[in-house]
Amino acid sequence: MANPTKKTLKGLSLRAKSVLIFSFLGLLIGIISNLIIQRSLQPILQDTLPTIKEGEQILQMTQQLQAETALYLATGDEIHKTHSVRIEGELISKLNEYSQFLGNDPNEVEALEAFTQSVNEFTVIGRRTTESHFKTLELLDELEEFGHDITALSVAAHETVNYEIIRNSQDENFEELEDDALVTKDLLNAFFLATQVLQREANEYIVLSNADTLEEFEETTASLEELQKELSLTLEENESGELAILNQIIDIREELAPLSRAVITSHTETLALVAELDNAVANLELVSADIESAVNKEVENALQISRNSVFSSLVVGALIALLGFLITNTLLAPILKLAEVSKLISAGKLDSRVEVKSRDEIGLLSVDFNEMAEKMQSSLGDLGERVVERTTELERISTQAEKQAAQLKTIADVANSVASLQGVDQLLPYITQVISERFGFYHVGIFLLSSDTEYAVLQASNSEGGQAMLARNHQLRIDQESIVGITIEEKKTHISLDVDKDATYFDNPDLPATRSEMALPLVAGDTTIGALDIQSELSNAFSSDDIDGLTTLANQVAIAIRNADLFQQSQEALEELDITFQQYISDQWSRFSKATDVKGYHASEAGLRPIKKSLQKNDNVEKDDTLYEVPIKLRDVVIGYLNINLDKPVSQYSEDELGIIQATVDRFALAVENARLLETTSKRAARERLVSEITTKMRSTNEPDQILQTAMEELKKALDASRVKLDIISPEQAEDVSD
């Protein structure tokens, strides 16, 4: 009797037998493979792979924290500081989770401790770096606010000194004018210029971190202290106004230098912390490499276990290969075709498809495969579009960052130009050119109010159309008819993003390409002095970032214009004072020359003899090449000449030798001027003393006759007169005498 099992097998179809055989082999392969994989990969799945993944996440978070810290240092934006704090908290939490994945291996435990310490050091340094930079930004804001106080004091101090100069000029008190007021004015100019330089050097160190800037800062600080000491000697303490200014100057010097130094010190600490942060990152990477090495060693152990099952895998593989060889041409050919098309799709030929030749399971699989390939091709197309969108967004962000950097650079250049370009005629064209070049604007113009404040007059422009307007003295009325007029009248920024749709836009034939316009008020203190007019060839050319940056720039321009005007007024007053003083010197020496018989002196081997006669223009004077004539000058006013008969022709003497003569003459001029002033002062004092004595004697009695008698006797004695007569007349007689 036949075996029922064999009989059953013989009754099965070939497909059923193939299914049965492949089912048995699949079961056998599954059991063997499962045992091998479970034994070799269990340590990796439960320990190694999560360790690597968590370690990579921690490194990524440290990189994010470092990037947010760097962005905060670069931009000062509080959002990056907030992100840093959030990432720091997540990093500490992730580090606690990370320790759970490492085993009890001593190498792993040691590496984990080192890694934990490195991460903690990194987070602490990152937090300190952020706090240090925040402190630096606060100090910079304080320094900027302090600069406004310095500007206000500068205006008040110059007004006080200018008042003293005018008062001394009107009183003809030229000695005090020269020795006190003018020196004080020069010292004030130098002092406030030094404060500007000190602030600029502090800001320059924040931007460039240059060691040379620190040396310049120390020199400026010392110079500021010396100037303050000199001002303490020149400003009069008995004058309440000057005493108040002196006290404020001392306060400014005592506050500005420490504040500027605090900014530099804080930024230096930030730079040191940044270096420590970089070192911490490098150390963290080294420690991470140690952990990875320990994990790789554990992976190697797991792989060694897998190698022990190679023989079993080879046997199973041989059986599968033999069976595959028998059925490949009949049963697996369509599947191989699927694999071939799959490779083509993986290589980038997304339009490849499987040819469906049957309606069995493989045919249905081919249909499903083709549908899946169609969906994947569509998905990749959508993904490409998203990549393009992200790339465009990144380019936009990069362009915006570059634009902001250009704004900061332009603001710094304008601030530096205030110190180098003192005249408005030089400063305003430079500012318009810089703004146009840095921002790519079509037209930049600066309007200033007219003296009657009814018009805004164009003062500078970079464009050809602007130059044409300057040539014809272009001006706009302060009203609602133009953007510039509205801006000045309302003291706030106005923008026309599309001039074709803006009713207030002034259609200027000199600027036909204008499509958008922005006007910013120029405000110095509480006074609007003009407007900054910016025009672009593009519609919607101005963003909110442009408005913020250009508003700061407009404030810088207003301050620069106000400072330049003050400087020009000071220069004009000084020039007028020099002319007045030169005329005073010329008049005094003319009077002195007329009041004395001696017109000069002649020195020879025989001795020194006076010259009684002045040299006239028509007098004949013998001259030869050995006669060297040197003018004697006081403040460019010639008060005499020194004629020297040399031993050889003048041309044979060097410039240094002749320079000795000139230097001696200059000292001589100062000496004779001091002598004249001393003599004049002595005579005036003697006259005042004589008048005082006569007055005292006259007041010794209340009798009119005795008063008259005393006055006549004292006048006769003082004037060495032989006779003094006093006539008393009535008012009517006085009128007759005057007629």
XYZ file of C-alpha atoms in Angstrom:
739
model
C 0.000 0.000 0.000
C 1.479 3.350 -1.040
C 2.348 6.082 1.473
C -0.554 8.524 1.609
C 1.827 11.464 1.809
C 3.683 10.507 -1.357
C 0.392 9.894 -3.113
C -0.792 13.334 -2.149
C 2.426 14.952 -3.414
C 2.186 13.183 -6.744
C -1.342 14.449 -7.156
C -0.333 18.068 -6.769
C 0.255 20.339 -9.741
C 3.696 21.702 -10.602
C 2.782 25.177 -9.343
C 1.575 23.654 -6.072
C 4.779 21.646 -5.722
C 6.854 24.768 -6.417
C 4.852 26.660 -3.848
C 5.321 23.872 -1.325
C 9.071 23.596 -1.952
C 9.628 27.368 -1.806
C 7.489 27.536 1.309
C 9.636 24.932 3.037
C 12.865 26.592 1.906
C 11.558 29.984 2.901
C 10.649 28.646 6.321
C 14.070 27.066 6.713
C 15.893 30.209 5.526
C 13.719 32.369 7.734
C 14.508 30.320 10.832
C 18.249 30.229 10.144
C 18.433 33.890 9.148
C 16.367 34.948 12.143
C 18.654 33.073 14.522
C 21.778 34.572 12.932
C 20.418 38.114 12.737
C 18.968 38.051 16.259
C 22.272 36.875 17.685
C 24.556 39.190 15.713
C 22.445 42.352 15.543
C 20.740 42.277 18.937
C 23.586 44.279 20.654
C 23.616 46.753 17.758
C 19.867 47.312 17.680
C 19.540 47.646 21.440
C 22.700 49.616 22.171
C 25.031 50.700 19.387
C 22.735 52.261 16.814
C 20.799 54.468 19.295
C 24.128 55.568 20.772
C 25.407 56.740 17.392
C 22.113 58.434 16.562
C 21.869 60.250 19.895
C 25.526 61.316 19.693
C 24.994 62.755 16.228
C 21.933 64.663 17.454
C 23.926 66.141 20.348
C 26.693 67.252 17.970
C 24.093 68.808 15.667
C 22.564 70.669 18.607
C 25.982 71.997 19.670
C 26.533 73.189 16.099
C 23.114 74.883 16.170
C 23.961 76.525 19.508
C 27.297 77.721 18.122
C 25.573 79.062 14.988
C 22.881 80.914 16.997
C 25.593 82.384 19.237
C 27.548 83.541 16.171
C 24.394 85.077 14.648
C 23.673 86.924 17.879
C 27.231 88.282 17.940
C 26.939 89.349 14.286
C 23.447 90.899 14.355
C 22.606 91.539 18.024
C 19.083 90.193 17.352
C 17.413 89.000 20.581
C 15.694 86.130 18.746
C 19.054 84.377 18.311
C 19.708 84.761 22.032
C 16.303 83.190 22.746
C 17.087 80.320 20.376
C 20.429 79.792 22.139
C 18.717 79.464 25.533
C 16.161 77.014 24.109
C 18.800 74.858 22.390
C 20.906 74.875 25.561
C 18.002 73.442 27.581
C 17.266 70.800 24.941
C 20.964 69.913 24.796
C 21.151 69.266 28.551
C 17.984 67.122 28.393
C 19.333 65.187 25.395
C 22.640 64.614 27.204
C 20.790 63.000 30.142
C 18.990 60.665 27.712
C 22.250 59.861 25.942
C 23.808 58.293 29.050
C 21.062 55.628 29.088
C 22.232 54.109 25.777
C 25.822 53.432 26.822
C 26.655 50.169 28.560
C 28.816 49.437 31.557
C 32.008 49.117 29.543
C 34.757 51.146 31.326
C 35.852 52.764 28.056
C 32.297 53.847 27.291
C 31.728 55.154 30.824
C 34.979 57.148 30.728
C 34.175 58.502 27.274
C 30.644 59.447 28.423
C 31.992 61.352 31.434
C 34.443 63.251 29.220
C 31.696 63.916 26.660
C 29.293 65.163 29.365
C 31.960 67.461 30.808
C 32.788 68.834 27.332
C 29.116 69.518 26.563
C 28.624 71.261 29.924
C 31.732 73.384 29.327
C 30.466 74.216 25.840
C 27.029 75.321 27.107
C 28.533 77.382 29.935
C 30.958 79.136 27.563
C 28.171 79.727 25.037
C 25.961 81.260 27.737
C 28.813 83.455 28.975
C 29.566 84.530 25.395
C 25.943 85.565 24.835
C 25.768 87.405 28.172
C 29.083 89.166 27.474
C 27.925 90.344 24.052
C 24.592 91.479 25.516
C 26.543 93.535 28.016
C 28.612 94.987 25.143
C 25.438 96.005 23.271
C 24.023 97.668 26.398
C 27.266 99.592 26.867
C 27.216 100.659 23.196
C 23.662 101.979 23.594
C 24.738 103.851 26.714
C 27.760 105.259 24.841
C 25.522 106.430 21.986
C 23.108 108.146 24.411
C 26.090 109.754 26.127
C 27.198 111.098 22.733
C 23.980 113.165 22.557
C 24.855 114.797 25.882
C 28.337 115.594 24.568
C 26.849 117.217 21.459
C 24.522 119.360 23.564
C 27.391 120.428 25.818
C 29.524 121.234 22.751
C 26.863 123.626 21.457
C 26.453 125.284 24.872
C 30.208 125.609 25.412
C 30.796 127.173 22.000
C 27.944 129.605 22.536
C 29.486 130.698 25.847
C 32.989 131.090 24.393
C 31.694 132.877 21.289
C 29.871 135.286 23.585
C 33.156 135.960 25.423
C 34.952 136.506 22.101
C 32.320 138.989 20.903
C 32.283 140.780 24.270
C 36.085 141.122 24.353
C 36.108 142.308 20.738
C 33.486 144.952 21.458
C 35.368 146.061 24.610
C 38.640 145.992 22.602
C 40.048 143.747 25.292
C 42.313 142.004 22.825
C 44.825 140.847 25.380
C 42.270 138.726 27.209
C 40.812 137.734 23.854
C 44.101 136.330 22.620
C 45.332 134.819 25.880
C 42.048 133.451 27.135
C 38.983 133.277 24.861
C 40.715 132.130 21.667
C 42.814 129.556 23.508
C 39.686 128.299 25.261
C 37.878 128.001 21.934
C 40.746 125.996 20.392
C 40.890 123.742 23.456
C 37.109 123.188 23.316
C 37.304 122.254 19.626
C 40.128 119.830 20.357
C 38.347 118.403 23.422
C 35.035 117.658 21.678
C 36.843 116.339 18.608
C 38.740 113.988 20.944
C 35.431 112.765 22.436
C 34.178 111.959 18.923
C 37.444 110.175 18.106
C 37.223 108.211 21.383
C 33.676 107.038 20.571
C 34.645 106.221 16.984
C 37.641 104.164 18.144
C 35.442 102.194 20.566
C 32.966 101.404 17.739
C 35.846 100.628 15.357
C 37.255 98.107 17.817
C 33.850 96.395 18.046
C 33.759 96.061 14.224
C 37.425 95.278 13.435
C 38.840 93.974 16.770
C 42.186 95.528 15.798
C 44.933 95.785 18.441
C 46.187 99.043 16.868
C 42.821 100.605 17.720
C 43.482 99.926 21.420
C 46.766 101.870 21.252
C 45.020 104.758 19.510
C 42.276 104.592 22.159
C 44.803 104.942 25.003
C 46.486 107.870 23.239
C 43.131 109.593 22.723
C 42.184 108.993 26.384
C 45.443 110.585 27.555
C 44.950 113.488 25.141
C 41.400 114.002 26.438
C 42.664 114.186 30.013
C 45.358 116.734 29.068
C 42.810 118.872 27.215
C 40.526 118.828 30.245
C 43.398 119.983 32.464
C 44.217 122.823 30.077
C 40.561 123.853 29.972
C 40.545 123.903 33.771
C 43.278 126.571 33.557
C 41.609 128.702 30.866
C 37.949 128.686 31.962
C 37.298 131.285 34.665
C 35.873 129.886 37.859
C 34.391 133.248 38.824
C 32.159 133.127 35.751
C 29.108 130.987 36.569
C 28.539 129.950 32.938
C 32.143 128.938 32.346
C 32.322 127.176 35.718
C 29.217 125.131 34.874
C 30.696 124.181 31.481
C 34.001 123.239 33.129
C 32.216 120.998 35.629
C 30.263 119.324 32.813
C 33.472 118.835 30.796
C 35.132 117.197 33.803
C 32.064 114.966 34.286
C 32.073 113.990 30.585
C 35.785 113.174 30.622
C 35.424 111.158 33.839
C 32.404 109.231 32.450
C 33.278 108.907 28.739
C 36.709 107.297 29.133
C 35.555 104.567 31.604
C 32.409 103.943 29.540
C 34.387 103.591 26.290
C 36.937 101.436 28.059
C 34.121 99.273 29.447
C 32.840 98.748 25.868
C 36.308 97.667 24.700
C 36.865 95.453 27.760
C 33.474 93.782 27.336
C 34.115 93.127 23.632
C 37.607 91.782 24.429
C 36.041 89.371 26.920
C 33.529 88.345 24.257
C 36.344 87.637 21.766
C 38.157 85.547 24.382
C 34.955 83.607 25.083
C 34.458 83.034 21.332
C 37.960 81.540 21.178
C 37.130 79.364 24.196
C 33.897 78.336 22.482
C 35.821 77.234 19.376
C 38.225 75.254 21.563
C 35.278 73.669 23.375
C 33.762 72.618 20.026
C 37.063 71.094 18.936
C 37.387 69.258 22.258
C 33.784 68.070 21.962
C 34.490 66.617 18.533
C 37.543 64.785 19.902
C 35.541 63.310 22.781
C 32.757 62.356 20.374
C 35.341 60.581 18.254
C 36.398 58.591 21.350
C 32.801 57.513 21.952
C 32.408 56.592 18.298
C 35.588 54.525 18.532
C 34.199 52.642 21.541
C 30.906 52.086 19.723
C 32.705 50.886 16.591
C 34.600 48.407 18.720
C 31.274 47.048 19.948
C 30.035 46.877 16.345
C 33.133 44.897 15.434
C 32.287 42.400 18.155
C 28.774 42.030 16.743
C 30.160 41.518 13.251
C 32.484 38.837 14.545
C 29.430 36.985 15.798
C 27.868 37.293 12.327
C 30.945 35.799 10.727
C 30.436 32.637 12.759
C 27.292 31.926 10.770
C 28.963 32.311 7.361
C 29.101 28.569 6.749
C 25.382 28.145 7.345
C 24.642 31.102 5.123
C 26.802 29.631 2.352
C 24.973 26.301 2.488
C 21.605 27.977 2.378
C 22.830 30.260 -0.370
C 24.016 27.294 -2.416
C 20.637 25.633 -2.144
C 18.870 28.811 -3.138
C 21.269 29.367 -6.034
C 20.730 25.828 -7.357
C 16.999 26.145 -7.072
C 17.088 29.591 -8.637
C 19.103 28.292 -11.572
C 16.389 25.705 -12.263
C 13.443 28.076 -12.161
C 14.939 31.411 -13.307
C 14.024 31.013 -16.989
C 10.419 30.131 -16.204
C 9.292 31.630 -12.956
C 11.686 34.495 -12.090
C 12.248 36.126 -15.503
C 9.478 38.746 -15.031
C 10.812 39.523 -11.563
C 14.312 40.070 -12.976
C 12.766 42.413 -15.500
C 11.211 44.343 -12.639
C 14.627 44.596 -10.984
C 16.207 45.832 -14.220
C 13.598 48.577 -14.640
C 14.001 49.492 -10.967
C 17.744 50.062 -11.536
C 16.995 52.279 -14.520
C 14.656 54.369 -12.382
C 17.286 54.560 -9.634
C 19.788 55.775 -12.255
C 17.511 58.707 -13.095
C 15.450 57.349 -15.995
C 12.140 58.002 -14.304
C 10.106 57.349 -17.458
C 11.123 53.629 -17.555
C 8.223 51.154 -17.237
C 7.737 47.352 -17.064
C 6.053 45.663 -20.028
C 3.007 43.720 -18.786
C 2.701 40.368 -20.614
C 0.381 38.432 -18.337
C -2.513 38.850 -15.929
C -1.161 36.561 -13.213
C 0.346 37.677 -9.924
C 3.554 38.881 -11.600
C 1.543 40.780 -14.182
C -0.481 42.478 -11.453
C 2.791 43.249 -9.659
C 4.119 44.846 -12.848
C 0.999 47.002 -13.109
C 1.371 48.098 -9.472
C 5.074 48.774 -10.062
C 4.313 50.994 -13.050
C 1.728 52.936 -11.021
C 4.236 53.369 -8.179
C 6.900 54.620 -10.634
C 4.397 57.119 -12.043
C 3.621 58.466 -8.561
C 7.314 58.627 -7.654
C 8.099 60.594 -10.828
C 5.346 63.063 -9.963
C 6.555 63.348 -6.339
C 10.157 64.008 -7.409
C 8.930 66.741 -9.731
C 7.123 68.417 -6.818
C 10.231 67.978 -4.672
C 12.353 69.736 -7.319
C 9.975 72.688 -7.298
C 10.215 72.911 -3.500
C 14.024 72.804 -3.723
C 13.942 75.701 -6.190
C 11.635 77.641 -3.854
C 13.930 77.025 -0.875
C 16.977 78.052 -2.927
C 15.238 81.265 -3.970
C 14.346 82.003 -0.349
C 17.961 81.446 0.760
C 19.177 83.782 -1.976
C 16.674 86.401 -0.806
C 17.872 86.089 2.791
C 21.502 86.322 1.659
C 20.742 89.421 -0.415
C 18.951 90.992 2.549
C 21.937 90.281 4.826
C 24.320 91.840 2.305
C 22.037 94.858 2.059
C 21.996 95.279 5.839
C 25.793 95.004 5.917
C 25.999 97.710 3.239
C 23.689 99.907 5.337
C 25.908 99.515 8.401
C 29.016 100.212 6.299
C 27.399 103.342 4.841
C 26.395 104.593 8.307
C 29.965 104.039 9.535
C 31.406 105.876 6.497
C 29.094 108.855 7.052
C 30.037 108.946 10.744
C 33.742 108.882 9.828
C 33.259 111.628 7.238
C 32.015 113.970 9.982
C 35.521 113.968 11.468
C 37.360 114.296 8.123
C 35.058 116.607 6.099
C 34.181 119.709 8.086
C 32.625 121.778 5.289
C 29.018 121.311 4.191
C 30.047 121.845 0.556
C 32.309 118.788 0.779
C 30.205 116.694 3.147
C 26.805 116.714 1.418
C 27.969 115.613 -2.102
C 30.029 112.858 -0.489
C 27.014 111.559 1.456
C 24.747 111.464 -1.620
C 27.407 109.649 -3.648
C 28.032 107.044 -0.909
C 24.318 106.273 -0.441
C 23.778 105.931 -4.199
C 26.768 103.629 -4.696
C 26.098 101.401 -1.675
C 22.349 100.972 -2.172
C 22.141 101.313 -5.953
C 19.593 104.121 -5.876
C 18.907 106.111 -9.040
C 18.882 109.523 -7.348
C 19.858 110.773 -3.889
C 19.365 114.420 -2.927
C 19.720 116.463 0.255
C 17.333 119.399 0.815
C 17.891 122.047 3.508
C 15.412 124.634 4.730
C 15.758 128.167 3.418
C 16.358 131.025 5.835
C 12.636 131.887 5.856
C 11.745 128.144 6.326
C 9.212 128.335 3.486
C 11.227 126.336 0.942
C 13.384 123.223 0.863
C 16.454 124.031 -1.247
C 18.409 121.261 -2.981
C 22.018 121.358 -1.703
C 23.613 118.174 -3.126
C 22.808 115.283 -5.474
C 24.581 112.397 -7.188
C 22.538 112.058 -10.410
C 22.818 114.019 -13.655
C 19.278 115.283 -13.208
C 20.152 116.373 -9.692
C 23.143 118.332 -11.006
C 20.858 120.103 -13.462
C 18.497 121.020 -10.619
C 21.423 122.310 -8.559
C 22.485 124.515 -11.475
C 19.112 126.302 -11.446
C 18.781 126.427 -7.622
C 15.934 123.919 -7.425
C 13.628 124.363 -4.410
C 10.259 122.992 -3.200
C 7.641 124.757 -1.074
C 6.998 123.288 2.375
C 3.427 122.101 1.854
C 1.385 119.051 0.864
C 2.245 119.306 -2.843
C 5.437 117.161 -2.748
C 6.792 114.246 -0.756
C 9.754 116.339 0.398
C 7.475 119.172 1.529
C 5.157 116.782 3.390
C 8.099 115.062 5.072
C 9.583 118.313 6.388
C 6.202 119.705 7.413
C 5.111 116.564 9.311
C 8.630 115.562 10.505
C 8.186 111.920 9.506
C 9.206 109.604 6.681
C 6.995 109.335 3.578
C 7.218 106.680 0.855
C 5.719 106.427 -2.599
C 6.159 102.828 -3.785
C 4.592 103.626 -7.168
C 4.824 107.278 -8.207
C 2.409 106.741 -11.109
C -0.364 106.097 -8.562
C 0.661 108.733 -5.998
C -1.079 112.086 -6.286
C 1.536 113.860 -4.140
C 4.445 112.867 -6.362
C 6.176 115.793 -8.086
C 6.697 114.771 -11.742
C 10.237 116.033 -12.250
C 11.395 116.160 -15.910
C 15.019 115.943 -14.746
C 14.329 112.506 -13.206
C 12.151 110.698 -15.767
C 13.136 107.159 -14.681
C 11.799 107.489 -11.120
C 9.306 104.755 -10.171
C 9.407 104.939 -6.362
C 10.504 107.622 -3.909
C 11.214 107.928 -0.186
C 11.866 111.119 1.800
C 13.277 111.080 5.340
C 13.354 114.147 7.631
C 16.739 115.478 8.752
C 16.247 116.284 12.425
C 18.981 117.844 14.569
C 17.846 117.929 18.177
C 14.199 119.032 18.021
C 14.600 121.023 14.800
C 13.935 119.753 11.274
C 16.663 121.189 9.029
C 15.787 119.446 5.757
C 15.100 116.094 4.105
C 16.951 113.186 2.505
C 15.279 112.418 -0.858
C 15.873 108.938 -2.369
C 14.447 107.792 -5.717
C 14.653 104.405 -7.461
C 14.048 103.168 -10.984
C 12.103 100.196 -9.561
C 8.583 100.106 -8.173
C 8.229 98.894 -4.560
C 11.967 99.424 -4.106
C 11.878 100.178 -0.365
C 11.424 97.576 2.395
C 11.028 97.940 6.151
C 14.734 97.114 6.573
C 15.593 99.964 4.186
C 13.463 102.360 6.233
C 15.177 101.439 9.528
C 18.683 101.649 8.085
C 18.075 104.852 6.134
C 16.387 106.487 9.144
C 19.542 105.894 11.172
C 21.563 107.194 8.241
C 19.378 110.325 7.987
C 19.962 111.036 11.675
C 23.726 110.742 11.080
C 23.454 113.129 8.127
C 21.514 115.684 10.213
C 24.130 115.573 12.962
C 26.908 115.894 10.378
C 25.249 118.945 8.790
C 24.684 120.626 12.166
C 28.308 119.997 13.213
C 29.605 121.265 9.866
C 27.509 124.458 10.198
C 28.816 125.046 13.704
C 32.371 124.494 12.522
C 31.919 126.923 9.615
C 30.429 129.582 11.912
C 33.353 129.162 14.282
C 35.845 129.496 11.434
C 34.162 132.667 10.149
C 34.125 134.195 13.629
C 37.782 133.299 14.070
C 38.718 134.858 10.725
C 36.872 138.074 11.610
C 38.617 138.103 14.954
C 42.025 137.643 13.291
C 41.345 140.585 10.961
C 40.234 142.778 13.873
C 43.246 141.798 15.941
C 45.630 142.441 13.044
C 44.107 145.914 12.630
C 44.464 146.473 16.367
C 48.159 145.504 16.261
C 48.759 147.760 13.251
C 47.039 150.743 14.958
C 48.848 150.243 18.255
C 52.274 150.071 16.613
C 51.494 153.107 14.474
C 50.637 155.060 17.632
C 53.703 153.700 19.387
C 55.943 154.734 16.477
C 54.486 158.258 16.445
C 54.847 158.598 20.227
C 58.608 157.877 20.312
C 61.557 159.666 18.745
C 63.540 156.468 18.268
C 62.525 154.743 15.007
C 65.017 151.892 15.237
C 68.545 150.889 16.176
C 71.767 150.336 14.279
C 74.194 147.730 15.643
C 77.839 147.585 14.547
C 81.253 146.896 15.999
C 81.218 150.430 17.373
C 78.137 149.686 19.432
C 74.389 150.294 19.381
C 72.975 153.669 18.328
C 69.350 154.776 17.896
C 67.824 155.771 14.579
C 65.780 158.984 14.781
C 64.388 159.067 11.265
C 61.947 156.572 9.730
C 62.795 155.095 6.362
C 60.475 156.519 3.663
C 59.353 154.809 0.457
C 61.260 157.250 -1.793
C 64.539 156.996 0.186
C 67.416 155.475 -1.741
C 68.898 152.456 0.017
C 71.978 150.786 -1.293
C 71.422 147.057 -1.574
C 73.807 144.291 -2.464
C 73.693 140.523 -2.339
C 75.056 140.475 1.237
C 72.101 142.446 2.640
C 69.448 140.141 4.130
C 66.122 141.829 4.944
C 63.771 140.021 7.337
C 60.267 141.392 8.079
C 59.256 141.594 11.746
C 55.681 140.236 11.955
C 53.007 139.905 14.602
C 50.068 137.787 13.410
C 51.067 138.438 9.785
C 51.225 142.224 10.438
C 54.606 143.750 9.526
C 55.735 146.124 12.312
C 59.320 146.574 11.117
C 62.303 145.102 9.306
C 65.633 143.660 10.377
C 68.433 144.368 7.857
C 71.595 142.294 8.297
C 74.854 142.861 6.377
C 76.235 139.327 6.032
C 79.867 138.308 5.461
C 78.997 136.668 2.155
C 76.124 136.684 -0.360
C 72.759 135.525 0.973
C 72.555 132.747 -1.630
C 75.587 131.041 -0.063
C 73.796 130.492 3.251
C 71.767 127.316 3.869
C 68.072 127.306 4.682
C 68.847 126.159 8.221
C 71.183 129.141 8.773
C 68.632 131.598 7.413
C 65.967 129.795 9.442
C 67.906 130.605 12.623
C 67.681 134.304 11.727
C 63.939 134.013 11.026
C 63.324 132.166 14.306
C 65.265 134.841 16.190
C 63.223 137.588 14.520
C 59.984 135.785 15.451
C 61.070 135.622 19.106
C 62.117 139.296 18.888
C 58.662 140.256 17.582
C 56.979 138.591 20.563
C 59.446 140.198 22.969
C 58.936 143.765 21.687
C 55.166 143.236 21.637
C 55.250 142.125 25.269
C 57.440 145.121 26.111
C 55.006 147.483 24.366
C 52.067 145.927 26.186
C 53.910 146.242 29.492
C 54.732 149.904 28.819
C 51.146 150.640 27.766
C 49.812 148.904 30.843
C 52.227 150.782 33.097
C 51.227 154.160 31.622
C 47.574 153.323 31.973
C 48.097 152.228 35.573
C 50.011 155.441 36.358
C 47.247 157.546 34.796
C 44.563 155.715 36.739
C 46.586 156.031 39.920
C 47.009 159.815 39.382
C 43.288 160.261 38.704
C 42.509 158.234 41.805
C 44.822 160.360 43.952
C 43.320 163.631 42.654
C 39.806 162.289 43.200
C 40.677 161.217 46.734
C 41.993 164.672 47.583
C 38.928 166.319 46.056
C 36.643 164.180 48.216
C 38.484 165.187 51.362
C 36.263 168.276 51.633
C 32.625 169.154 50.970
C 33.217 172.843 50.189
C 32.810 173.595 46.448
C 35.486 176.293 46.471
C 37.920 174.028 48.237
C 37.138 171.176 45.788
C 37.847 173.456 42.798
C 41.028 174.772 44.377
C 42.285 171.253 45.084
C 41.494 170.093 41.533
C 43.355 173.032 39.945
C 46.439 172.608 42.145
C 46.659 168.866 41.540
C 46.212 169.277 37.770
C 48.918 171.957 37.676
C 51.272 169.711 39.612
C 50.479 166.586 37.561
C 50.761 168.352 34.195
C 53.725 170.494 35.263
C 51.789 173.542 33.995
C 52.650 177.122 34.798
C 49.020 178.231 34.943
C 45.617 176.552 35.301
C 42.433 178.559 34.802
C 38.864 177.498 35.587
C 35.949 179.515 34.140
C 32.420 178.961 35.439
C 29.630 180.082 33.075
C 25.851 180.031 33.115
C 23.758 177.673 30.927
C 22.874 180.595 28.635
C 26.560 181.407 28.158
C 27.223 177.746 27.475
C 24.678 177.782 24.633
C 26.345 180.892 23.181
C 29.754 179.243 23.329
C 28.459 176.118 21.626
C 26.897 178.218 18.864
